[in-house]
Amino acid sequence: MASEYLPISELIKSRRSIRKFTSEPIDDAMIDQILTAGIWAPSGKNNQPWKFAVIKSEALRKLLAGLTHYTKIIENAPCCIAVFLDHNLSYDRTKDCQAIGACIQNMLLVIHDMGLGAVWLGEILRNKEKVAELLNPESSGLNAPSNLELMAVVALGHPAEKGGKGKRKALDEVMFLRR
Amino acid sequence: MASEYLPISELIKSRRSIRKFTSEPIDDAMIDQILTAGIWAPSGKNNQPWKFAVIKSEALRKLLAGLTHYTKIIENAPCCIAVFLDHNLSYDRTKDCQAIGACIQNMLLVIHDMGLGAVWLGEILRNKEKVAELLNPESSGLNAPSNLELMAVVALGHPAEKGGKGKRKALDEVMFLRR
C-alpha cells in the first residue's frame, strides 16, 4: 500500500481523510517519523510553536473520544496525535496557526506516503480546555497546561476505507490576479 | 536540480528558505502546478478559504516590494504568490489560518521538488491592507478587496543560493506525552 516515491504533486492530490482504521497498531518508529516531518515545517522566526501529545492507550483514547462528536473515530484509531500551540513560544497568532497548519500537513503527507490513513479533527476544539486538562503535561515538567492550546487532533491508523473523492474549486475560481 | 521522486520525508527536511534568485522566469504551467498543490490542502468543512494573486510584472513587484522591509527579495524574485484569507468563506479564524498554512506548505514542497526555491514572507502583513489595495481584485468581479486579508507572500524563483542549515528542536522537547 505504501506509495513510496510517489511524486509530491500526486501524493498531495491523492491524500484523503480516512476515518476508519483496522486494529493494527502503529509502532513508535513510525510515530517518530511522522512527528519529525511535522517539526520540519517552517514557522515565523523559526519559533516552532507546536507541542504534541501522542495517545495510543485505549483508556486515554476513550476519555478523549468523549470530548468530541466524532467519538467512534478516536475510539477506533490506534493512535491520535494532539497538536497544541505553546503560548510561551507564540509571537503572532495568525502566523503561529499557519505554522501549525503547515506542520499538520507535513504529518498528513508522510502518513499517506507510509500507506497509513488519517483525519484532521477540528470539532474537538470546542472542548479544547478539557483536552488540555486530560493530557495535562505538568508531570512532564515541560509546561503548565494553561500555556498549551489545542489546535487539532490527528487520528491515524491503517486504513479500513478508501476515502472520498475529494473536491476542489478550479484554479480560476481562486486566483484573482495573474499579472 | 529537480529532486523528483525524493521521498517525502527527505523532501520536507531538505527544504530551506531561499531568498536569492536568478533572473530566469517561472512559466505559467509551473505556477499552475504550484497553486494546484496548494488548493489540495485540507480545510475545515472543505471551505477552501484561500485566494491567490500571482505577481510576475516587474512594475507590480516594485510596488509590492515597497510594502516590506524585505524589498530586495520581492524585487529580485521572478514571481510572488500573495495568499489571502477570503472572509466570505471563513468560518473559524484559527482553523482557516491553519488551512492556509497547510496550503502554503504544499506549495513550498512542490516548489522545492521542482528544483525551485522560495521564501514564506510574513513581515509584509504589517501592511496587509495596502497589499490588498494594491492587488485590488475588484476589476475581476471576484471579491471586494475588503473581504480579502493577506496571509503571506511566497517569493519564488530559480535558486541563486543554497539556503541555511535548518535547525529544529529534538522530538523529546516538543512531545510532552506518549502514552
Coordinates of N, CA and C in Angstrom, one line a residue, chain A residues 4-9 11-17 27-29 31-33 35-43 46-57 60 82 84 89 92-95 97-110 113 120 122-126 128 134-137 140 142 148-152 165-179, chain B residues 4-9 11-17 27-29 31-33 35-43 46-57 60 82 84 89 92-95 97-110 113 120 122-126 128 134-137 140 142 148-152 165-179:
Chain A
E4 N 5.6 4.8 -1.7 CA 6.9 5.4 -1.7 C 7.3 5.9 -3.1
Y5 N 8.0 7.1 -3.1 CA 8.4 7.7 -4.3 C 7.3 8.2 -5.2
L6 N 6.1 8.2 -4.7 CA 5.1 8.9 -5.5 C 5.5 10.4 -5.6
P7 N 5.4 11.0 -6.8 CA 5.8 12.4 -6.9 C 4.9 13.2 -5.9
I8 N 5.5 14.2 -5.4 CA 4.8 15.0 -4.4 C 3.5 15.5 -4.8
S9 N 3.4 16.0 -6.1 CA 2.1 16.5 -6.5 C 1.0 15.5 -6.5
L11 N 1.1 12.8 -4.5 CA 0.9 12.4 -3.1 C -0.1 13.4 -2.5
I12 N 0.1 14.7 -2.8 CA -0.8 15.7 -2.3 C -2.2 15.5 -2.8
K13 N -2.4 15.3 -4.0 CA -3.7 15.2 -4.6 C -4.4 13.9 -4.3
S14 N -3.7 12.8 -3.9 CA -4.3 11.5 -3.6 C -4.6 11.3 -2.2
R15 N -4.1 12.2 -1.3 CA -4.4 12.1 0.1 C -5.9 12.4 0.4
R16 N -6.5 11.6 1.2 CA -7.9 11.8 1.6 C -8.0 11.6 3.1
S17 N -9.1 12.2 3.7 CA -9.4 11.9 5.1 C -9.8 10.5 5.3
D27 N 3.6 1.6 15.2 CA 4.7 1.5 16.1 C 5.4 2.9 16.3
D28 N 6.2 2.9 17.4 CA 6.7 4.2 17.8 C 7.7 4.8 16.7
A29 N 8.4 3.9 16.0 CA 9.3 4.5 15.0 C 8.5 5.2 13.9
I31 N 5.7 6.7 14.4 CA 5.2 8.0 15.0 C 6.3 9.0 15.0
D32 N 7.5 8.6 15.3 CA 8.7 9.5 15.4 C 8.9 10.1 14.0
Q33 N 8.7 9.3 12.9 CA 9.0 9.7 11.6 C 7.9 10.8 11.2
L35 N 6.2 12.7 13.4 CA 6.4 13.9 14.1 C 7.6 14.7 13.6
T36 N 8.6 14.0 13.2 CA 9.8 14.6 12.6 C 9.4 15.4 11.4
A37 N 8.6 14.9 10.5 CA 8.1 15.6 9.4 C 7.4 16.9 9.8
G38 N 6.6 16.7 10.9 CA 5.8 17.9 11.4 C 6.7 19.0 11.8
I39 N 7.7 18.7 12.5 CA 8.6 19.8 13.1 C 9.5 20.4 12.1
W40 N 9.6 19.8 10.9 CA 10.4 20.4 9.8 C 9.6 21.4 9.0
A41 N 8.4 21.7 9.4 CA 7.6 22.7 8.8 C 8.3 24.1 9.1
P42 N 8.1 25.1 8.3 CA 8.6 26.4 8.6 C 7.7 27.1 9.6
S43 N 8.3 28.0 10.3 CA 7.5 28.8 11.3 C 8.1 30.2 11.3
N46 N 11.2 31.0 13.0 CA 11.6 29.6 13.4 C 11.2 29.4 14.8
N47 N 10.0 29.9 15.3 CA 9.7 29.8 16.7 C 9.1 28.4 17.1
Q48 N 8.9 27.6 16.0 CA 8.4 26.2 16.3 C 7.4 26.1 17.4
P49 N 6.2 26.7 17.2 CA 5.3 26.9 18.3 C 4.5 25.7 18.7
W50 N 4.8 24.6 18.2 CA 4.0 23.3 18.4 C 4.5 22.5 19.5
K51 N 3.5 21.8 20.1 CA 3.8 20.7 21.1 C 2.8 19.6 20.8
F52 N 3.2 18.4 21.1 CA 2.5 17.2 20.7 C 2.2 16.3 21.9
A53 N 1.1 15.6 21.9 CA 0.8 14.5 22.8 C 0.4 13.3 21.9
V54 N 1.0 12.2 22.1 CA 0.7 11.0 21.3 C -0.1 10.1 22.2
I55 N -1.2 9.7 21.8 CA -2.2 8.9 22.6 C -2.4 7.6 21.9
K56 N -1.9 6.5 22.5 CA -2.2 5.2 22.0 C -3.0 4.3 23.0
S57 N -2.9 4.7 24.2 CA -3.6 3.9 25.3 C -5.1 3.9 25.0
L60 N -7.1 6.1 27.6 CA -6.9 7.5 27.3 C -7.7 7.9 26.1
A82 N -2.4 14.7 19.3 CA -3.0 16.0 19.7 C -1.9 17.1 19.5
F84 N -0.8 21.1 19.8 CA -1.0 22.3 20.6 C -0.2 23.4 20.2
L89 N 5.7 30.3 23.4 CA 6.5 30.4 22.2 C 5.9 31.3 21.1
D92 N 2.8 35.6 17.2 CA 1.7 36.2 16.3 C 0.7 35.1 16.0
R93 N -0.5 35.2 16.6 CA -1.4 34.1 16.5 C -1.7 33.7 15.1
T94 N -1.9 34.6 14.2 CA -2.2 34.3 12.8 C -1.1 33.4 12.2
K95 N 0.2 33.9 12.4 CA 1.3 33.2 11.8 C 1.6 31.9 12.5
C97 N -0.7 29.9 13.9 CA -1.7 29.0 13.4 C -1.4 28.5 12.0
Q98 N -0.9 29.4 11.2 CA -0.4 28.9 9.9 C 0.7 27.9 10.0
A99 N 1.7 28.2 10.9 CA 2.8 27.3 11.0 C 2.3 25.9 11.5
I100 N 1.4 25.9 12.4 CA 0.8 24.6 12.9 C 0.1 23.9 11.8
G101 N -0.6 24.7 10.9 CA -1.2 24.0 9.8 C -0.2 23.4 8.8
A102 N 0.9 24.1 8.6 CA 2.0 23.5 7.8 C 2.5 22.3 8.4
C103 N 2.7 22.3 9.7 CA 3.2 21.1 10.5 C 2.3 19.9 10.4
I104 N 1.0 20.2 10.5 CA 0.0 19.1 10.4 C 0.0 18.5 9.0
Q105 N 0.1 19.4 8.0 CA 0.1 19.0 6.6 C 1.3 18.1 6.3
N106 N 2.4 18.4 6.8 CA 3.6 17.6 6.7 C 3.3 16.2 7.2
M107 N 2.7 16.2 8.4 CA 2.4 14.9 9.0 C 1.4 14.1 8.2
L108 N 0.4 14.7 7.7 CA -0.6 14.0 6.9 C 0.0 13.4 5.6
L109 N 0.9 14.2 5.0 CA 1.6 13.7 3.8 C 2.5 12.5 4.1
V110 N 3.2 12.5 5.1 CA 4.1 11.4 5.5 C 3.2 10.2 5.9
D113 N 2.0 8.7 2.7 CA 3.1 8.1 2.0 C 3.4 6.7 2.6
W120 N -7.8 14.9 10.1 CA -7.5 16.1 10.8 C -8.9 16.5 11.5
G122 N -11.1 18.9 13.9 CA -11.2 20.2 14.4 C -12.3 20.5 15.4
E123 N -13.4 19.7 15.2 CA -14.6 19.9 16.0 C -14.3 19.8 17.5
I124 N -13.3 19.0 17.9 CA -13.0 18.8 19.3 C -12.4 20.1 19.9
L125 N -12.1 21.1 19.1 CA -11.6 22.3 19.7 C -12.6 23.0 20.6
R126 N -13.9 22.7 20.4 CA -14.9 23.3 21.3 C -14.7 22.8 22.8
K128 N -11.5 22.4 23.9 CA -10.0 22.4 24.0 C -9.5 22.5 25.4
L134 N -7.0 16.9 30.3 CA -6.9 15.5 30.2 C -5.5 15.0 29.9
L135 N -4.8 15.8 29.1 CA -3.5 15.4 28.6 C -2.4 16.2 29.4
N136 N -2.8 16.7 30.5 CA -2.0 17.5 31.4 C -0.5 17.2 31.4
P137 N 0.3 18.1 30.9 CA 1.7 17.9 30.8 C 2.5 18.3 32.0
S140 N 5.3 16.3 33.2 CA 6.5 16.2 32.3 C 7.4 17.3 32.6
L142 N 7.3 20.1 31.4 CA 7.6 20.9 30.2 C 6.8 22.2 30.2
L148 N -0.8 25.7 26.9 CA -1.0 24.9 25.7 C -2.4 25.0 25.3
E149 N -2.6 25.4 24.0 CA -3.9 25.5 23.4 C -4.1 24.4 22.3
L150 N -5.1 23.6 22.5 CA -5.3 22.6 21.4 C -5.6 23.2 20.1
M151 N -4.9 22.7 19.1 CA -5.1 23.2 17.7 C -5.8 22.2 16.8
A152 N -5.6 20.9 17.1 CA -6.2 19.8 16.3 C -5.8 18.5 16.9
K165 N -14.0 11.3 -2.7 CA -13.5 11.7 -4.0 C -12.5 12.9 -3.9
G166 N -12.8 13.8 -3.0 CA -12.0 15.0 -2.9 C -12.5 16.0 -3.9
K167 N -12.9 17.1 -3.5 CA -13.4 18.1 -4.5 C -12.7 19.4 -4.2
R168 N -12.3 20.1 -5.3 CA -11.7 21.4 -5.1 C -12.2 22.3 -6.2
K169 N -12.3 23.6 -5.9 CA -12.6 24.6 -6.9 C -11.5 24.6 -8.0
A170 N -11.9 25.1 -9.1 CA -11.0 25.2 -10.2 C -10.0 26.4 -9.9
L171 N -8.8 26.3 -10.5 CA -7.8 27.4 -10.2 C -8.4 28.8 -10.5
D172 N -9.1 28.9 -11.6 CA -9.5 30.3 -12.0 C -10.6 30.8 -11.0
E173 N -11.1 30.0 -10.2 CA -12.0 30.5 -9.1 C -11.3 31.0 -7.9
V174 N -10.0 30.6 -7.7 CA -9.3 31.0 -6.5 C -8.2 32.0 -6.8
M175 N -7.8 32.1 -8.1 CA -6.7 33.0 -8.4 C -7.4 34.3 -9.0
F176 N -7.3 35.4 -8.3 CA -8.0 36.6 -8.8 C -7.1 37.5 -9.6
L177 N -5.8 37.3 -9.6 CA -4.9 38.1 -10.3 C -3.7 37.3 -10.8
R178 N -3.3 37.5 -12.1 CA -2.1 36.9 -12.6 C -1.6 38.0 -13.5
R179 N -0.6 38.7 -13.0 CA 0.0 39.8 -13.9 C 1.5 39.8 -13.7
Chain B
E4 N 13.1 15.2 -8.2 CA 11.9 14.3 -8.5 C 12.1 13.0 -7.8
Y5 N 11.0 12.5 -7.2 CA 11.0 11.2 -6.5 C 11.8 11.1 -5.2
L6 N 12.2 12.3 -4.7 CA 12.8 12.3 -3.4 C 11.7 11.8 -2.4
P7 N 12.0 10.9 -1.5 CA 10.9 10.5 -0.6 C 10.5 11.7 0.2
I8 N 9.2 11.7 0.5 CA 8.6 12.9 1.1 C 9.3 13.4 2.4
S9 N 9.7 12.4 3.2 CA 10.4 12.9 4.5 C 11.7 13.6 4.1
L11 N 12.3 15.2 1.3 CA 11.9 16.5 0.7 C 11.5 17.5 1.7
I12 N 10.8 17.1 2.8 CA 10.4 18.0 3.8 C 11.6 18.5 4.6
K13 N 12.5 17.6 4.9 CA 13.7 18.0 5.7 C 14.8 18.8 4.9
S14 N 14.8 18.7 3.6 CA 15.8 19.3 2.8 C 15.3 20.7 2.3
R15 N 14.0 21.0 2.5 CA 13.5 22.3 2.1 C 14.1 23.4 2.9
R16 N 14.6 24.5 2.3 CA 15.1 25.7 3.0 C 14.5 26.9 2.4
S17 N 14.4 28.0 3.2 CA 14.0 29.3 2.7 C 15.1 29.8 1.7
D27 N 7.6 29.8 -15.6 CA 6.5 29.8 -16.5 C 5.1 29.5 -15.9
D28 N 4.1 29.8 -16.6 CA 2.7 29.7 -16.0 C 2.3 28.3 -15.7
A29 N 2.8 27.3 -16.5 CA 2.5 25.9 -16.2 C 3.0 25.5 -14.8
I31 N 3.5 27.6 -12.3 CA 2.7 28.3 -11.3 C 1.4 27.6 -11.1
D32 N 0.8 27.1 -12.2 CA -0.4 26.3 -12.0 C -0.2 25.1 -11.2
Q33 N 0.9 24.4 -11.4 CA 1.2 23.2 -10.7 C 1.3 23.5 -9.2
L35 N 0.1 26.1 -7.5 CA -1.2 26.5 -6.9 C -2.1 25.3 -6.8
T36 N -2.1 24.4 -7.7 CA -2.9 23.2 -7.6 C -2.5 22.4 -6.4
A37 N -1.2 22.3 -6.1 CA -0.8 21.6 -4.9 C -1.4 22.4 -3.7
G38 N -1.4 23.7 -3.7 CA -1.9 24.5 -2.6 C -3.4 24.2 -2.3
I39 N -4.2 24.2 -3.4 CA -5.6 24.0 -3.2 C -6.0 22.6 -2.8
W40 N -5.1 21.6 -2.9 CA -5.4 20.3 -2.5 C -5.1 20.1 -1.0
A41 N -4.8 21.2 -0.3 CA -4.7 21.1 1.2 C -6.1 20.8 1.7
P42 N -6.1 20.2 2.9 CA -7.4 20.1 3.6 C -7.8 21.4 4.2
S43 N -9.1 21.6 4.4 CA -9.6 22.7 5.2 C -10.8 22.3 5.9
N46 N -14.1 21.6 4.4 CA -13.6 21.8 3.0 C -14.0 23.2 2.4
N47 N -13.8 24.2 3.3 CA -14.3 25.6 2.9 C -13.3 26.3 2.0
Q48 N -12.1 25.7 1.8 CA -11.1 26.2 0.8 C -11.0 27.8 0.9
P49 N -10.6 28.3 2.1 CA -10.8 29.7 2.3 C -9.7 30.6 1.6
W50 N -8.9 30.1 0.8 CA -7.8 30.8 0.2 C -8.1 31.5 -1.1
K51 N -7.4 32.6 -1.4 CA -7.4 33.2 -2.7 C -6.0 33.6 -3.0
F52 N -5.7 33.7 -4.3 CA -4.3 33.9 -4.7 C -4.2 35.0 -5.7
A53 N -3.1 35.8 -5.6 CA -2.7 36.7 -6.6 C -1.2 36.4 -7.0
V54 N -1.1 36.2 -8.3 CA 0.3 35.8 -8.9 C 0.9 37.1 -9.5
I55 N 2.0 37.5 -9.0 CA 2.6 38.7 -9.5 C 4.0 38.4 -10.1
K56 N 4.0 38.7 -11.4 CA 5.3 38.5 -12.2 C 5.8 39.8 -12.7
S57 N 4.9 40.7 -13.0 CA 5.2 42.0 -13.6 C 6.2 42.8 -12.7
L60 N 4.7 45.8 -10.9 CA 3.9 45.5 -9.7 C 4.7 45.0 -8.6
A82 N 0.8 36.0 -3.6 CA 0.2 36.5 -2.4 C -1.0 35.6 -2.1
F84 N -4.3 35.0 0.3 CA -5.3 35.7 1.1 C -6.3 34.8 1.8
L89 N -15.6 33.3 3.0 CA -15.6 31.8 3.1 C -15.2 31.3 4.5
D92 N -14.0 29.9 10.9 CA -13.3 29.8 12.2 C -11.9 30.3 11.9
R93 N -11.5 31.4 12.4 CA -10.3 32.0 12.0 C -9.1 31.1 12.3
T94 N -9.1 30.5 13.5 CA -8.0 29.6 13.9 C -7.8 28.5 12.8
K95 N -8.9 27.8 12.5 CA -8.9 26.7 11.6 C -8.6 27.2 10.2
C97 N -6.8 29.8 9.3 CA -5.3 30.1 9.3 C -4.5 28.8 9.2
Q98 N -4.9 27.8 9.9 CA -4.2 26.5 9.8 C -4.3 26.0 8.4
A99 N -5.5 26.0 7.8 CA -5.7 25.5 6.4 C -4.8 26.3 5.4
I100 N -4.7 27.6 5.6 CA -3.9 28.4 4.7 C -2.4 28.0 4.9
G101 N -2.0 27.7 6.1 CA -0.7 27.2 6.4 C -0.4 25.9 5.7
A102 N -1.4 25.0 5.7 CA -1.2 23.7 5.0 C -1.1 23.9 3.5
C103 N -1.9 24.9 3.0 CA -1.9 25.2 1.6 C -0.5 25.8 1.2
I104 N 0.0 26.7 2.0 CA 1.3 27.2 1.7 C 2.4 26.2 1.7
Q105 N 2.3 25.3 2.7 CA 3.3 24.2 2.8 C 3.3 23.3 1.6
N106 N 2.1 23.0 1.1 CA 2.0 22.2 -0.1 C 2.8 22.9 -1.2
M107 N 2.6 24.2 -1.3 CA 3.2 24.9 -2.4 C 4.7 24.9 -2.3
L108 N 5.2 25.1 -1.0 CA 6.6 25.1 -0.8 C 7.3 23.8 -1.1
L109 N 6.6 22.7 -0.8 CA 7.1 21.4 -1.1 C 7.2 21.1 -2.6
V110 N 6.2 21.5 -3.3 CA 6.2 21.3 -4.8 C 7.3 22.2 -5.4
D113 N 10.5 20.6 -4.8 CA 10.6 19.3 -5.6 C 10.9 19.7 -7.1
W120 N 8.8 32.1 2.5 CA 7.4 32.4 3.0 C 7.6 33.7 3.8
G122 N 6.3 36.9 6.0 CA 5.2 37.2 6.9 C 5.2 38.7 7.4
E123 N 6.4 39.2 7.3 CA 6.6 40.6 7.8 C 5.7 41.6 7.1
I124 N 5.5 41.3 5.8 CA 4.7 42.2 5.0 C 3.2 42.3 5.5
L125 N 2.8 41.5 6.4 CA 1.4 41.5 6.9 C 1.2 42.8 7.7
R126 N 2.2 43.5 8.1 CA 2.0 44.8 8.8 C 1.4 45.8 7.8
K128 N -0.8 44.8 5.4 CA -1.7 43.9 4.7 C -2.9 44.6 4.0
L134 N -3.4 47.3 -3.3 CA -2.5 47.3 -4.5 C -3.0 46.2 -5.5
L135 N -3.3 45.0 -4.9 CA -3.7 43.9 -5.8 C -5.2 43.8 -6.0
N136 N -5.9 45.0 -5.8 CA -7.3 45.1 -5.8 C -8.0 44.2 -6.8
P137 N -8.7 43.2 -6.3 CA -9.4 42.3 -7.2 C -10.8 42.7 -7.7
S140 N -11.8 42.1 -11.2 CA -12.0 40.7 -11.6 C -13.5 40.3 -11.3
L142 N -14.5 39.2 -8.6 CA -14.5 38.0 -7.7 C -14.9 38.4 -6.3
L148 N -10.8 40.3 1.5 CA -9.6 39.5 1.4 C -8.5 40.1 2.4
E149 N -8.0 39.2 3.2 CA -7.0 39.6 4.2 C -5.7 38.8 3.8
L150 N -4.6 39.6 3.6 CA -3.3 39.0 3.3 C -2.9 38.1 4.4
M151 N -2.4 36.9 4.0 CA -1.9 35.9 5.0 C -0.4 35.7 4.9
A152 N 0.1 35.8 3.6 CA 1.5 35.6 3.4 C 1.8 36.0 2.0
K165 N 21.2 26.1 7.2 CA 21.3 24.7 7.7 C 20.0 24.1 8.2
G166 N 19.1 25.0 8.7 CA 17.9 24.5 9.2 C 18.1 23.9 10.6
K167 N 17.4 24.4 11.6 CA 17.6 23.9 12.9 C 16.2 23.6 13.5
R168 N 16.1 22.5 14.1 CA 14.8 22.2 14.8 C 15.1 21.6 16.2
K169 N 14.2 21.8 17.1 CA 14.3 21.1 18.4 C 14.3 19.6 18.3
A170 N 14.8 18.9 19.3 CA 14.6 17.5 19.3 C 13.2 17.1 19.6
L171 N 12.8 15.9 19.1 CA 11.5 15.4 19.3 C 11.1 15.4 20.8
D172 N 12.0 15.0 21.7 CA 11.6 14.9 23.1 C 11.4 16.3 23.7
E173 N 11.8 17.3 23.0 CA 11.5 18.7 23.6 C 10.1 19.2 23.2
V174 N 9.5 18.6 22.2 CA 8.2 19.0 21.7 C 7.1 18.1 21.9
M175 N 7.4 16.8 22.3 CA 6.4 15.8 22.6 C 6.3 15.7 24.1
F176 N 5.2 16.1 24.7 CA 5.1 16.1 26.2 C 4.5 14.9 26.7
L177 N 3.9 14.1 25.8 CA 3.2 12.9 26.3 C 3.2 11.8 25.2
R178 N 3.5 10.6 25.6 CA 3.4 9.5 24.7 C 2.9 8.3 25.6
R179 N 1.6 8.1 25.5 CA 1.0 7.0 26.3 C 0.0 6.2 25.5

